[in-house]
mmCIF file of C-alpha atoms in Angstrom:
data_model
loop_
_atom_site.group_PDB
_atom_site.id
_atom_site.type_symbol
_atom_site.label_atom_id
_atom_site.label_comp_id
_atom_site.label_asym_id
_atom_site.label_seq_id
_atom_site.Cartn_x
_atom_site.Cartn_y
_atom_site.Cartn_z
ATOM 1 C CA UNK A 174 -3.034 -23.497 8.623
ATOM 2 C CA UNK A 175 -2.897 -19.931 9.863
ATOM 3 C CA UNK A 176 0.903 -19.743 9.746
ATOM 4 C CA UNK A 177 0.967 -21.385 6.304
ATOM 5 C CA UNK A 178 -1.423 -18.836 4.813
ATOM 6 C CA UNK A 179 0.302 -15.864 6.406
ATOM 7 C CA UNK A 180 3.743 -16.961 5.252
ATOM 8 C CA UNK A 181 2.467 -17.711 1.744
ATOM 9 C CA UNK A 182 0.847 -14.318 1.314
ATOM 10 C CA UNK A 183 3.836 -12.546 2.844
ATOM 11 C CA UNK A 184 6.324 -14.177 0.482
ATOM 12 C CA UNK A 185 4.201 -13.819 -2.646
ATOM 13 C CA UNK A 186 2.750 -10.385 -2.119
ATOM 14 C CA UNK A 187 5.185 -8.190 -0.241
ATOM 15 C CA UNK A 188 8.410 -9.630 -1.636
ATOM 16 C CA UNK A 189 10.379 -9.097 1.551
ATOM 17 C CA UNK A 190 14.078 -9.778 1.383
ATOM 18 C CA UNK A 191 15.599 -13.075 2.409
ATOM 19 C CA UNK A 192 17.481 -11.272 5.166
ATOM 20 C CA UNK A 193 14.239 -10.567 6.989
ATOM 21 C CA UNK A 194 13.203 -14.235 7.009
ATOM 22 C CA UNK A 195 16.676 -15.391 7.948
ATOM 23 C CA UNK A 196 16.620 -13.080 10.940
ATOM 24 C CA UNK A 197 13.081 -13.780 12.042
ATOM 25 C CA UNK A 198 14.248 -16.282 14.647
ATOM 26 C CA UNK A 199 17.044 -13.931 15.770
ATOM 27 C CA UNK A 200 15.073 -11.134 17.417
ATOM 28 C CA UNK A 201 13.922 -9.734 14.080
ATOM 29 C CA UNK A 202 10.182 -9.189 13.804
ATOM 30 C CA UNK A 203 8.688 -8.254 10.438
ATOM 31 C CA UNK A 204 5.010 -7.457 10.888
ATOM 32 C CA UNK A 205 2.733 -9.841 8.996
ATOM 33 C CA UNK A 206 -0.893 -9.335 8.069
ATOM 34 C CA UNK A 207 -3.553 -10.909 5.929
ATOM 35 C CA UNK A 208 -4.237 -9.426 2.446
ATOM 36 C CA UNK A 209 -0.997 -7.386 2.223
ATOM 37 C CA UNK A 210 -1.772 -6.755 -1.457
ATOM 38 C CA UNK A 211 -3.748 -3.746 -0.181
ATOM 39 C CA UNK A 212 -0.440 -2.021 0.600
ATOM 40 C CA UNK A 213 1.075 -2.402 -2.859
ATOM 41 C CA UNK A 214 1.384 0.943 -4.633
ATOM 42 C CA UNK A 215 -0.831 0.395 -7.677
ATOM 43 C CA UNK A 216 -0.023 3.314 -9.983
ATOM 44 C CA UNK A 217 3.132 4.299 -11.851
ATOM 45 C CA UNK A 218 3.209 7.946 -10.757
ATOM 46 C CA UNK A 219 3.299 7.243 -7.027
ATOM 47 C CA UNK A 220 5.427 4.152 -7.607
ATOM 48 C CA UNK A 221 8.093 6.177 -9.417
ATOM 49 C CA UNK A 222 8.419 8.726 -6.583
ATOM 50 C CA UNK A 223 9.556 6.306 -3.883
ATOM 51 C CA UNK A 224 5.948 5.170 -3.347
ATOM 52 C CA UNK A 225 4.862 8.572 -2.059
ATOM 53 C CA UNK A 226 1.551 10.285 -2.694
ATOM 54 C CA UNK A 227 -0.317 11.308 0.458
ATOM 55 C CA UNK A 228 0.178 15.033 -0.249
ATOM 56 C CA UNK A 229 1.035 15.227 -3.960
ATOM 57 C CA UNK A 230 -1.293 16.984 -6.382
ATOM 58 C CA UNK A 231 -4.427 14.899 -7.056
ATOM 59 C CA UNK A 232 -4.825 12.567 -10.011
ATOM 60 C CA UNK A 233 -7.106 9.697 -11.015
ATOM 61 C CA UNK A 234 -5.259 7.213 -8.758
ATOM 62 C CA UNK A 235 -5.403 9.347 -5.593
ATOM 63 C CA UNK A 236 -7.949 7.037 -3.954
ATOM 64 C CA UNK A 237 -5.076 4.757 -2.881
ATOM 65 C CA UNK A 238 -2.893 7.527 -1.448
ATOM 66 C CA UNK A 239 -5.339 10.101 -0.112
ATOM 67 C CA UNK A 240 -8.878 10.428 -1.542
ATOM 68 C CA UNK A 241 -9.348 13.762 0.230
ATOM 69 C CA UNK A 242 -7.275 15.254 -2.611
ATOM 70 C CA UNK A 243 -10.130 14.752 -5.099
ATOM 71 C CA UNK A 244 -11.952 17.791 -3.730
ATOM 72 C CA UNK A 245 -9.129 19.917 -5.170
ATOM 73 C CA UNK A 246 -8.664 18.201 -8.529
ATOM 74 C CA UNK A 247 -9.003 20.659 -11.427
ATOM 75 C CA UNK A 248 -10.725 18.266 -13.859
ATOM 76 C CA UNK A 249 -14.381 17.297 -13.871
ATOM 77 C CA UNK A 250 -13.952 13.546 -14.450
ATOM 78 C CA UNK A 251 -11.237 11.037 -15.285
ATOM 79 C CA UNK A 252 -10.008 7.502 -14.773
ATOM 80 C CA UNK A 253 -6.790 5.506 -14.868
ATOM 81 C CA UNK A 254 -5.841 1.903 -15.609
ATOM 82 C CA UNK A 255 -2.651 0.491 -14.078
ATOM 83 C CA UNK A 256 -0.813 -2.804 -14.253
ATOM 84 C CA UNK A 257 2.309 -4.154 -12.612
ATOM 85 C CA UNK A 258 3.972 -7.556 -13.067
ATOM 86 C CA UNK A 259 4.875 -8.510 -9.490
ATOM 87 C CA UNK A 260 7.988 -10.259 -8.106
ATOM 88 C CA UNK A 261 9.482 -10.581 -11.579
ATOM 89 C CA UNK A 262 12.729 -11.885 -10.071
ATOM 90 C CA UNK A 263 10.894 -14.969 -8.772
ATOM 91 C CA UNK A 264 7.985 -15.729 -11.115
ATOM 92 C CA UNK A 265 6.501 -14.418 -14.341
ATOM 93 C CA UNK A 266 2.752 -14.814 -13.840
ATOM 94 C CA UNK A 267 1.909 -12.725 -10.746
ATOM 95 C CA UNK A 268 0.397 -9.314 -11.392
ATOM 96 C CA UNK A 269 -1.602 -6.428 -9.952
ATOM 97 C CA UNK A 270 -4.286 -4.718 -12.057
ATOM 98 C CA UNK A 271 -5.891 -1.484 -10.898
ATOM 99 C CA UNK A 272 -8.710 0.685 -12.237
ATOM 100 C CA UNK A 273 -9.646 3.967 -10.557
ATOM 101 C CA UNK A 274 -11.725 6.994 -11.431
ATOM 102 C CA UNK A 275 -13.450 10.087 -10.046
ATOM 103 C CA UNK A 276 -16.317 12.513 -10.725
ATOM 104 C CA UNK A 277 -16.708 16.010 -9.259
ATOM 105 C CA UNK A 278 -20.201 17.167 -8.300
ATOM 106 C CA UNK A 279 -19.185 20.799 -7.942
ATOM 107 C CA UNK A 280 -16.204 22.826 -6.763
ATOM 108 C CA UNK A 281 -16.378 21.378 -3.239
ATOM 109 C CA UNK A 282 -17.127 17.667 -3.487
ATOM 110 C CA UNK A 283 -16.302 14.576 -5.500
ATOM 111 C CA UNK A 284 -16.734 10.817 -5.494
ATOM 112 C CA UNK A 285 -14.214 8.209 -6.582
ATOM 113 C CA UNK A 286 -13.996 4.467 -6.946
ATOM 114 C CA UNK A 287 -11.443 1.762 -7.686
ATOM 115 C CA UNK A 288 -11.030 -1.942 -8.292
ATOM 116 C CA UNK A 289 -7.775 -3.657 -7.332
ATOM 117 C CA UNK A 290 -7.231 -7.209 -8.604
ATOM 118 C CA UNK A 291 -4.254 -9.349 -7.623
ATOM 119 C CA UNK A 292 -3.527 -12.652 -9.349
ATOM 120 C CA UNK A 293 -1.045 -15.037 -7.746
ATOM 121 C CA UNK A 294 -0.532 -16.887 -11.025
ATOM 122 C CA UNK A 295 -0.760 -20.644 -11.416
ATOM 123 C CA UNK A 296 0.096 -22.660 -8.299
ATOM 124 C CA UNK A 297 0.168 -26.442 -8.070
ATOM 125 C CA UNK A 298 -1.673 -27.690 -4.987
ATOM 126 C CA UNK A 299 -0.546 -30.991 -3.459
ATOM 127 C CA UNK A 300 -1.674 -33.284 -0.670
ATOM 128 C CA UNK A 301 0.422 -33.688 2.472
ATOM 129 C CA UNK A 302 2.244 -36.630 0.860
ATOM 130 C CA UNK A 303 3.139 -34.549 -2.193
ATOM 131 C CA UNK A 304 0.515 -36.018 -4.536
ATOM 132 C CA UNK A 305 -0.622 -33.290 -6.973
ATOM 133 C CA UNK A 306 -4.234 -32.144 -6.682
ATOM 134 C CA UNK A 307 -4.173 -29.808 -9.663
ATOM 135 C CA UNK A 308 -3.187 -26.360 -10.837
ATOM 136 C CA UNK A 309 -5.094 -23.417 -9.415
ATOM 137 C CA UNK A 310 -5.029 -19.634 -9.762
ATOM 138 C CA UNK A 311 -5.527 -17.946 -6.372
ATOM 139 C CA UNK A 312 -6.654 -14.335 -6.528
ATOM 140 C CA UNK A 313 -7.702 -11.390 -4.411
ATOM 141 C CA UNK A 314 -9.533 -8.142 -5.060
ATOM 142 C CA UNK A 315 -10.720 -4.995 -3.293
ATOM 143 C CA UNK A 316 -13.552 -2.680 -4.346
ATOM 144 C CA UNK A 317 -13.504 0.940 -3.068
ATOM 145 C CA UNK A 318 -15.909 3.872 -3.028
ATOM 146 C CA UNK A 319 -14.839 7.264 -1.648
ATOM 147 C CA UNK A 320 -16.458 10.631 -0.953
ATOM 148 C CA UNK A 321 -14.330 13.795 -0.694
ATOM 149 C CA UNK A 322 -15.400 17.291 0.392
ATOM 150 C CA UNK A 323 -13.799 20.678 0.959
ATOM 151 C CA UNK A 324 -14.301 22.140 4.430
ATOM 152 C CA UNK A 325 -12.605 25.412 3.471
ATOM 153 C CA UNK A 326 -10.595 26.885 0.622
ATOM 154 C CA UNK A 327 -7.500 25.062 1.899
ATOM 155 C CA UNK A 328 -8.738 21.974 3.724
ATOM 156 C CA UNK A 329 -10.637 18.809 2.750
ATOM 157 C CA UNK A 330 -11.532 15.408 4.142
ATOM 158 C CA UNK A 331 -12.800 12.075 2.873
ATOM 159 C CA UNK A 332 -14.147 8.686 3.865
ATOM 160 C CA UNK A 333 -13.768 5.476 1.874
ATOM 161 C CA UNK A 334 -15.576 2.165 2.107
ATOM 162 C CA UNK A 335 -13.865 -1.032 0.969
ATOM 163 C CA UNK A 336 -14.911 -4.636 0.311
ATOM 164 C CA UNK A 337 -12.075 -7.176 0.372
ATOM 165 C CA UNK A 338 -12.120 -10.678 -1.106
ATOM 166 C CA UNK A 339 -9.197 -13.109 -0.787
ATOM 167 C CA UNK A 340 -9.354 -16.597 -2.296
ATOM 168 C CA UNK A 341 -5.981 -18.244 -1.638
ATOM 169 C CA UNK A 342 -6.973 -21.922 -1.370
ATOM 170 C CA UNK A 343 -9.981 -22.108 -3.737
ATOM 171 C CA UNK A 344 -11.885 -24.303 -1.253
ATOM 172 C CA UNK A 345 -9.196 -26.975 -0.916
ATOM 173 C CA UNK A 346 -8.733 -28.845 2.342
ATOM 174 C CA UNK A 347 -5.482 -27.799 4.032
ATOM 175 C CA UNK A 348 -4.007 -29.831 6.896
ATOM 176 C CA UNK A 349 -7.388 -31.443 7.506
ATOM 177 C CA UNK A 350 -9.274 -28.159 7.687
ATOM 178 C CA UNK A 351 -11.865 -26.982 5.200
ATOM 179 C CA UNK A 352 -11.086 -23.593 3.730
ATOM 180 C CA UNK A 353 -13.041 -20.841 2.053
ATOM 181 C CA UNK A 354 -12.415 -17.403 0.629
ATOM 182 C CA UNK A 355 -11.738 -14.726 3.212
ATOM 183 C CA UNK A 356 -13.813 -11.545 3.137
ATOM 184 C CA UNK A 357 -13.724 -8.290 5.049
ATOM 185 C CA UNK A 358 -14.994 -4.728 4.973
ATOM 186 C CA UNK A 359 -12.897 -1.702 5.844
ATOM 187 C CA UNK A 360 -12.841 2.097 5.823
ATOM 188 C CA UNK A 361 -10.305 4.864 5.221
ATOM 189 C CA UNK A 362 -10.324 8.313 6.818
ATOM 190 C CA UNK A 363 -8.192 11.026 5.215
ATOM 191 C CA UNK A 364 -7.527 14.772 5.335
ATOM 192 C CA UNK A 365 -5.668 17.101 2.991
ATOM 193 C CA UNK A 366 -4.405 20.663 3.374
ATOM 194 C CA UNK A 367 -2.918 22.904 0.685
ATOM 195 C CA UNK A 368 -1.810 26.525 0.576
ATOM 196 C CA UNK A 369 -0.429 28.598 -2.279
ATOM 197 C CA UNK A 370 2.280 31.116 -1.400
ATOM 198 C CA UNK A 371 5.177 33.110 -2.824
ATOM 199 C CA UNK A 372 8.640 31.562 -2.555
ATOM 200 C CA UNK A 373 11.403 34.003 -3.536
ATOM 201 C CA UNK A 374 9.259 35.398 -6.315
ATOM 202 C CA UNK A 375 8.076 31.977 -7.508
ATOM 203 C CA UNK A 376 4.562 30.562 -7.200
ATOM 204 C CA UNK A 377 4.654 27.653 -4.760
ATOM 205 C CA UNK A 378 2.196 25.161 -3.301
ATOM 206 C CA UNK A 379 2.593 23.546 0.110
ATOM 207 C CA UNK A 380 0.446 20.492 0.887
ATOM 208 C CA UNK A 381 0.063 18.100 3.788
ATOM 209 C CA UNK A 382 -1.963 14.895 3.922
ATOM 210 C CA UNK A 383 -2.901 12.133 6.334
ATOM 211 C CA UNK A 384 -4.664 8.858 5.541
ATOM 212 C CA UNK A 385 -5.545 6.002 7.901
ATOM 213 C CA UNK A 386 -6.501 3.141 5.609
ATOM 214 C CA UNK A 387 -7.953 -0.362 6.019
ATOM 215 C CA UNK A 388 -9.661 0.147 9.360
ATOM 216 C CA UNK A 389 -11.714 -3.007 9.269
ATOM 217 C CA UNK A 390 -12.697 -6.501 10.274
ATOM 218 C CA UNK A 391 -10.160 -9.270 10.717
ATOM 219 C CA UNK A 392 -10.107 -12.026 8.128
ATOM 220 C CA UNK A 393 -9.942 -15.828 8.212
ATOM 221 C CA UNK A 394 -9.867 -18.646 5.668
ATOM 222 C CA UNK A 395 -11.235 -21.395 7.928
ATOM 223 C CA UNK A 396 -13.733 -21.766 10.757
ATOM 224 C CA UNK A 397 -11.155 -23.264 13.116
ATOM 225 C CA UNK A 398 -8.435 -20.611 13.260
ATOM 226 C CA UNK A 399 -8.099 -17.211 14.849
ATOM 227 C CA UNK A 400 -8.692 -14.332 12.498
ATOM 228 C CA UNK A 401 -5.820 -12.187 11.231
ATOM 229 C CA UNK A 402 -5.589 -8.415 11.101
ATOM 230 C CA UNK A 403 -5.855 -6.705 7.759
ATOM 231 C CA UNK A 404 -3.126 -4.068 7.135
ATOM 232 C CA UNK A 405 -4.468 -0.967 8.868
ATOM 233 C CA UNK A 406 -1.966 1.678 7.831
ATOM 234 C CA UNK A 407 -1.138 5.260 8.814
ATOM 235 C CA UNK A 408 0.379 7.461 6.098
ATOM 236 C CA UNK A 409 1.186 11.168 6.430
ATOM 237 C CA UNK A 410 3.575 13.745 5.074
ATOM 238 C CA UNK A 411 4.168 17.069 3.280
ATOM 239 C CA UNK A 412 4.688 18.088 -0.325
ATOM 240 C CA UNK A 413 6.147 21.226 -1.909
ATOM 241 C CA UNK A 414 5.732 22.265 -5.548
ATOM 242 C CA UNK A 415 7.481 25.274 -7.083
ATOM 243 C CA UNK A 416 6.686 26.856 -10.466
ATOM 244 C CA UNK A 417 10.150 27.700 -11.790
ATOM 245 C CA UNK A 418 8.770 29.571 -14.802
ATOM 246 C CA UNK A 419 5.891 29.315 -17.273
ATOM 247 C CA UNK A 420 7.132 25.955 -18.567
ATOM 248 C CA UNK A 421 9.012 24.249 -15.729
ATOM 249 C CA UNK A 422 7.952 23.097 -12.276
ATOM 250 C CA UNK A 423 9.386 20.771 -9.650
ATOM 251 C CA UNK A 424 7.871 19.084 -6.605
ATOM 252 C CA UNK A 425 9.195 17.208 -3.573
ATOM 253 C CA UNK A 426 7.350 14.718 -1.363
ATOM 254 C CA UNK A 427 8.048 13.024 1.971
ATOM 255 C CA UNK A 428 5.802 10.194 3.236
ATOM 256 C CA UNK A 429 5.908 8.393 6.571
ATOM 257 C CA UNK A 430 3.955 5.160 7.058
ATOM 258 C CA UNK A 431 3.342 2.790 9.950
ATOM 259 C CA UNK A 432 1.194 -0.316 10.279
ATOM 260 C CA UNK A 433 -1.385 0.098 13.048
ATOM 261 C CA UNK A 434 -1.559 -3.559 14.040
ATOM 262 C CA UNK A 435 0.089 -5.449 16.925
ATOM 263 C CA UNK A 436 3.689 -6.575 16.713
ATOM 264 C CA UNK A 437 4.257 -10.303 17.234
ATOM 265 C CA UNK A 438 5.664 -10.770 20.772
ATOM 266 C CA UNK A 439 8.553 -12.977 21.863
ATOM 267 C CA UNK A 440 7.116 -16.176 23.294
ATOM 268 C CA UNK A 441 8.773 -18.070 26.126
ATOM 269 C CA UNK A 442 10.662 -21.248 25.229
ATOM 270 C CA UNK A 443 11.818 -24.166 27.334
ATOM 271 C CA UNK A 444 15.491 -23.691 28.227
ATOM 272 C CA UNK A 445 16.250 -27.359 27.548
ATOM 273 C CA UNK A 446 14.077 -28.380 24.594
ATOM 274 C CA UNK A 447 13.705 -24.980 22.987
ATOM 275 C CA UNK A 448 9.986 -25.662 22.508
ATOM 276 C CA UNK A 449 7.274 -23.040 23.205
ATOM 277 C CA UNK A 450 5.876 -23.001 26.742
ATOM 278 C CA UNK A 451 2.101 -22.936 27.340
ATOM 279 C CA UNK A 452 0.124 -21.808 30.395
ATOM 280 C CA UNK A 453 -2.703 -23.671 32.111
ATOM 281 C CA UNK A 454 -5.148 -22.430 29.455
ATOM 282 C CA UNK A 455 -2.982 -23.873 26.675
ATOM 283 C CA UNK A 456 -1.918 -20.427 25.521
ATOM 284 C CA UNK A 457 1.609 -19.428 24.618
ATOM 285 C CA UNK A 458 3.369 -17.566 27.403
ATOM 286 C CA UNK A 459 4.615 -14.135 26.331
ATOM 287 C CA UNK A 460 8.154 -13.342 27.460
ATOM 288 C CA UNK A 461 8.424 -9.864 25.928
ATOM 289 C CA UNK A 462 5.784 -7.730 24.251
ATOM 290 C CA UNK A 463 1.991 -7.773 24.367
ATOM 291 C CA UNK A 464 -0.811 -10.165 23.475
ATOM 292 C CA UNK A 465 -1.605 -9.630 19.754
ATOM 293 C CA UNK A 466 -5.066 -11.222 19.982
ATOM 294 C CA UNK A 467 -6.947 -8.018 20.712
ATOM 295 C CA UNK A 468 -9.738 -6.002 19.111
ATOM 296 C CA UNK A 469 -9.177 -3.809 16.051
ATOM 297 C CA UNK A 470 -9.193 -0.474 17.894
ATOM 298 C CA UNK A 471 -7.087 -1.834 20.764
ATOM 299 C CA UNK A 472 -4.606 -3.159 18.224
ATOM 300 C CA UNK A 473 -4.332 0.253 16.559
ATOM 301 C CA UNK A 474 -3.495 1.933 19.870
ATOM 302 C CA UNK A 475 -1.276 -0.923 21.042
ATOM 303 C CA UNK A 476 0.766 -0.749 17.825
ATOM 304 C CA UNK A 477 2.489 2.399 19.100
ATOM 305 C CA UNK A 478 4.076 0.750 22.167
ATOM 306 C CA UNK A 479 3.992 -3.060 21.879
ATOM 307 C CA UNK A 480 7.325 -3.846 20.168
ATOM 308 C CA UNK A 481 9.079 -6.571 22.229
ATOM 309 C CA UNK A 482 12.380 -4.692 22.325
ATOM 310 C CA UNK A 483 10.928 -1.364 23.324
ATOM 311 C CA UNK A 484 10.932 2.046 21.696
ATOM 312 C CA UNK A 485 14.077 1.400 19.676
ATOM 313 C CA UNK A 486 12.262 -1.408 17.836
ATOM 314 C CA UNK A 487 9.051 0.625 17.653
ATOM 315 C CA UNK A 488 10.870 3.344 15.713
ATOM 316 C CA UNK A 489 12.125 0.731 13.259
ATOM 317 C CA UNK A 490 8.515 -0.012 12.311
ATOM 318 C CA UNK A 491 8.297 3.433 10.718
ATOM 319 C CA UNK A 492 8.837 3.469 6.952
ATOM 320 C CA UNK A 493 9.897 6.665 5.225
ATOM 321 C CA UNK A 494 10.047 7.596 1.565
ATOM 322 C CA UNK A 495 11.025 10.654 -0.477
ATOM 323 C CA UNK A 496 10.137 11.568 -4.042
ATOM 324 C CA UNK A 497 10.642 14.274 -6.644
ATOM 325 C CA UNK A 498 8.733 15.182 -9.793
ATOM 326 C CA UNK A 499 9.733 17.541 -12.617
ATOM 327 C CA UNK A 500 7.234 18.759 -15.232
ATOM 328 C CA UNK A 501 7.912 20.510 -18.529
ATOM 329 C CA UNK A 502 4.983 22.453 -19.944
ATOM 330 C CA UNK A 503 2.599 20.154 -18.022
ATOM 331 C CA UNK A 504 3.173 17.572 -20.743
ATOM 332 C CA UNK A 505 6.330 15.657 -19.863
ATOM 333 C CA UNK A 506 7.448 14.515 -16.404
ATOM 334 C CA UNK A 507 10.556 12.940 -14.893
ATOM 335 C CA UNK A 508 10.348 11.333 -11.451
ATOM 336 C CA UNK A 509 12.583 9.659 -8.871
ATOM 337 C CA UNK A 510 12.386 8.529 -5.264
ATOM 338 C CA UNK A 511 13.746 6.418 -2.442
ATOM 339 C CA UNK A 512 11.950 4.023 -0.069
ATOM 340 C CA UNK A 513 13.412 2.845 3.244
ATOM 341 C CA UNK A 514 12.269 0.093 5.603
ATOM 342 C CA UNK A 515 14.375 -1.168 8.514
ATOM 343 C CA UNK A 516 16.302 -4.389 7.886
ATOM 344 C CA UNK A 517 14.638 -5.815 11.004
ATOM 345 C CA UNK A 518 11.150 -5.159 9.626
ATOM 346 C CA UNK A 519 11.447 -6.317 6.030
ATOM 347 C CA UNK A 520 14.541 -4.643 4.526
ATOM 348 C CA UNK A 521 12.750 -3.121 1.539
ATOM 349 C CA UNK A 522 15.184 -0.412 0.515
ATOM 350 C CA UNK A 523 15.075 0.726 -3.070
ATOM 351 C CA UNK A 524 15.196 3.595 -5.534
ATOM 352 C CA UNK A 525 12.491 4.279 -8.088
ATOM 353 C CA UNK A 526 12.527 6.101 -11.409
ATOM 354 C CA UNK A 527 9.851 6.985 -13.908
ATOM 355 C CA UNK A 528 8.421 9.307 -16.513
ATOM 356 C CA UNK A 529 5.052 10.617 -17.613
ATOM 357 C CA UNK A 530 3.575 11.983 -20.822
ATOM 358 C CA UNK A 531 0.339 13.919 -21.320
ATOM 359 C CA UNK A 532 -1.100 14.335 -24.803
ATOM 360 C CA UNK A 533 -4.605 15.754 -25.224
ATOM 361 C CA UNK A 534 -6.995 13.150 -23.842
ATOM 362 C CA UNK A 535 -4.515 10.475 -22.810
ATOM 363 C CA UNK A 536 -1.628 10.222 -20.404
ATOM 364 C CA UNK A 537 0.961 7.488 -19.927
ATOM 365 C CA UNK A 538 3.176 6.879 -16.885
ATOM 366 C CA UNK A 539 5.684 4.177 -16.071
ATOM 367 C CA UNK A 540 7.998 3.442 -13.152
ATOM 368 C CA UNK A 541 10.984 1.189 -12.495
ATOM 369 C CA UNK A 542 12.338 -0.082 -9.174
ATOM 370 C CA UNK A 543 15.979 -0.835 -8.303
ATOM 371 C CA UNK A 544 16.924 -2.418 -4.968
ATOM 372 C CA UNK A 545 19.742 -0.632 -3.110
ATOM 373 C CA UNK A 546 20.268 -2.963 -0.167
ATOM 374 C CA UNK A 547 20.737 -6.476 -1.525
ATOM 375 C CA UNK A 548 19.280 -8.969 -3.986
ATOM 376 C CA UNK A 549 15.555 -8.433 -3.574
ATOM 377 C CA UNK A 550 12.523 -10.045 -5.257
ATOM 378 C CA UNK A 551 11.189 -6.533 -5.906
ATOM 379 C CA UNK A 552 14.126 -5.722 -8.180
ATOM 380 C CA UNK A 553 13.182 -4.568 -11.676
ATOM 381 C CA UNK A 554 9.515 -4.070 -10.762
ATOM 382 C CA UNK A 555 7.660 -2.172 -13.492
ATOM 383 C CA UNK A 556 4.373 -0.292 -13.281
ATOM 384 C CA UNK A 557 2.333 1.176 -16.118
ATOM 385 C CA UNK A 558 -0.597 3.587 -15.898
ATOM 386 C CA UNK A 559 -2.845 4.916 -18.667
ATOM 387 C CA UNK A 560 -4.990 7.944 -17.785
ATOM 388 C CA UNK A 561 -8.004 9.345 -19.595
ATOM 389 C CA UNK A 562 -9.270 12.939 -19.274
ATOM 390 C CA UNK A 563 -12.997 13.244 -20.028
ATOM 391 C CA UNK A 564 -12.906 17.039 -19.932
ATOM 392 C CA UNK A 565 -10.258 17.164 -22.672
ATOM 393 C CA UNK A 566 -12.265 14.635 -24.677
ATOM 394 C CA UNK A 567 -15.417 16.755 -24.538
ATOM 395 C CA UNK A 568 -13.531 19.914 -25.500
ATOM 396 C CA UNK A 569 -12.157 18.183 -28.595
ATOM 397 C CA UNK A 570 -15.685 17.411 -29.755
ATOM 398 C CA UNK A 571 -16.783 21.050 -29.701
#
């Protein structure tokens, strides 16, 4: 049951390449978690810049990337609505919807919230003999609330609380076990630094951000299985924006991410039968690596040194991404980026492109993804985001 659910969510939600699954039994170890939909970049702006955003200038969707940025946002209130059809190369009815917004109390503090809803489309459930049970629509959602505050003129921090709900089986009995929706609670901790300076006579802004997200309880869909880690994730990186002149500006971003959960070890197998070997307590014997059944905090620390093949594999668990954004007159934007994940950890390697338009109260962004490594279910992924500026709306009414 546990392996079935993890594989199902991994295939449907993260869209990892077939190469990763083919190599899984050949010393290739993609890290799997429950509720991986929490890692999907929900908005078009970040999605079009190689899925970067931990240190970019704040916007209505910053709660996903780094909510500490809200303390520096120059608007009083705003919200954004995003949607992305997911895994379009495989199916046509999976999608991620996202609503986020913020409100500043004063110049030093702000609150923000978001709702992320992921629909897995219509799936036909069957019994073990293949007899259809019916068509169902599994779904998941996460509800966030964040508080951001400036600690100085250049530095801010934030905390976020999150409720997670995952209903993959809709109460159906799977392999003789009763199932239920999985729930969890989690927290994010983030910091953000920014400094304006002169760069060869041009106004420039340097920023740096760090966000540790989804620090929270493990999740399970039955009462008889071990609970799975949710995707605790470390993201950090710098950003540089340069004002070329009164009308043109350009920014560059670099994000590094790493999952802070244990890597699956290599288990010992019988040299004759090839079957797993158990100890006297009926537990799998670990040949290389560390026991993944540990506490949340232990797992976060262990994630930095537990790769079965040592430091060389540990470094392959690091994902890096770069992005660029050009603005004309703060009204029209062009964006591009690149995302790289090791072939041994998922093989998601792709370029992203996008554009943005701001007109009075409303803004519209879109992004497009193109795989660079091989045929990938993420190919041709689109994201759309509509933003609304309350401050501009109020000024129009005066």
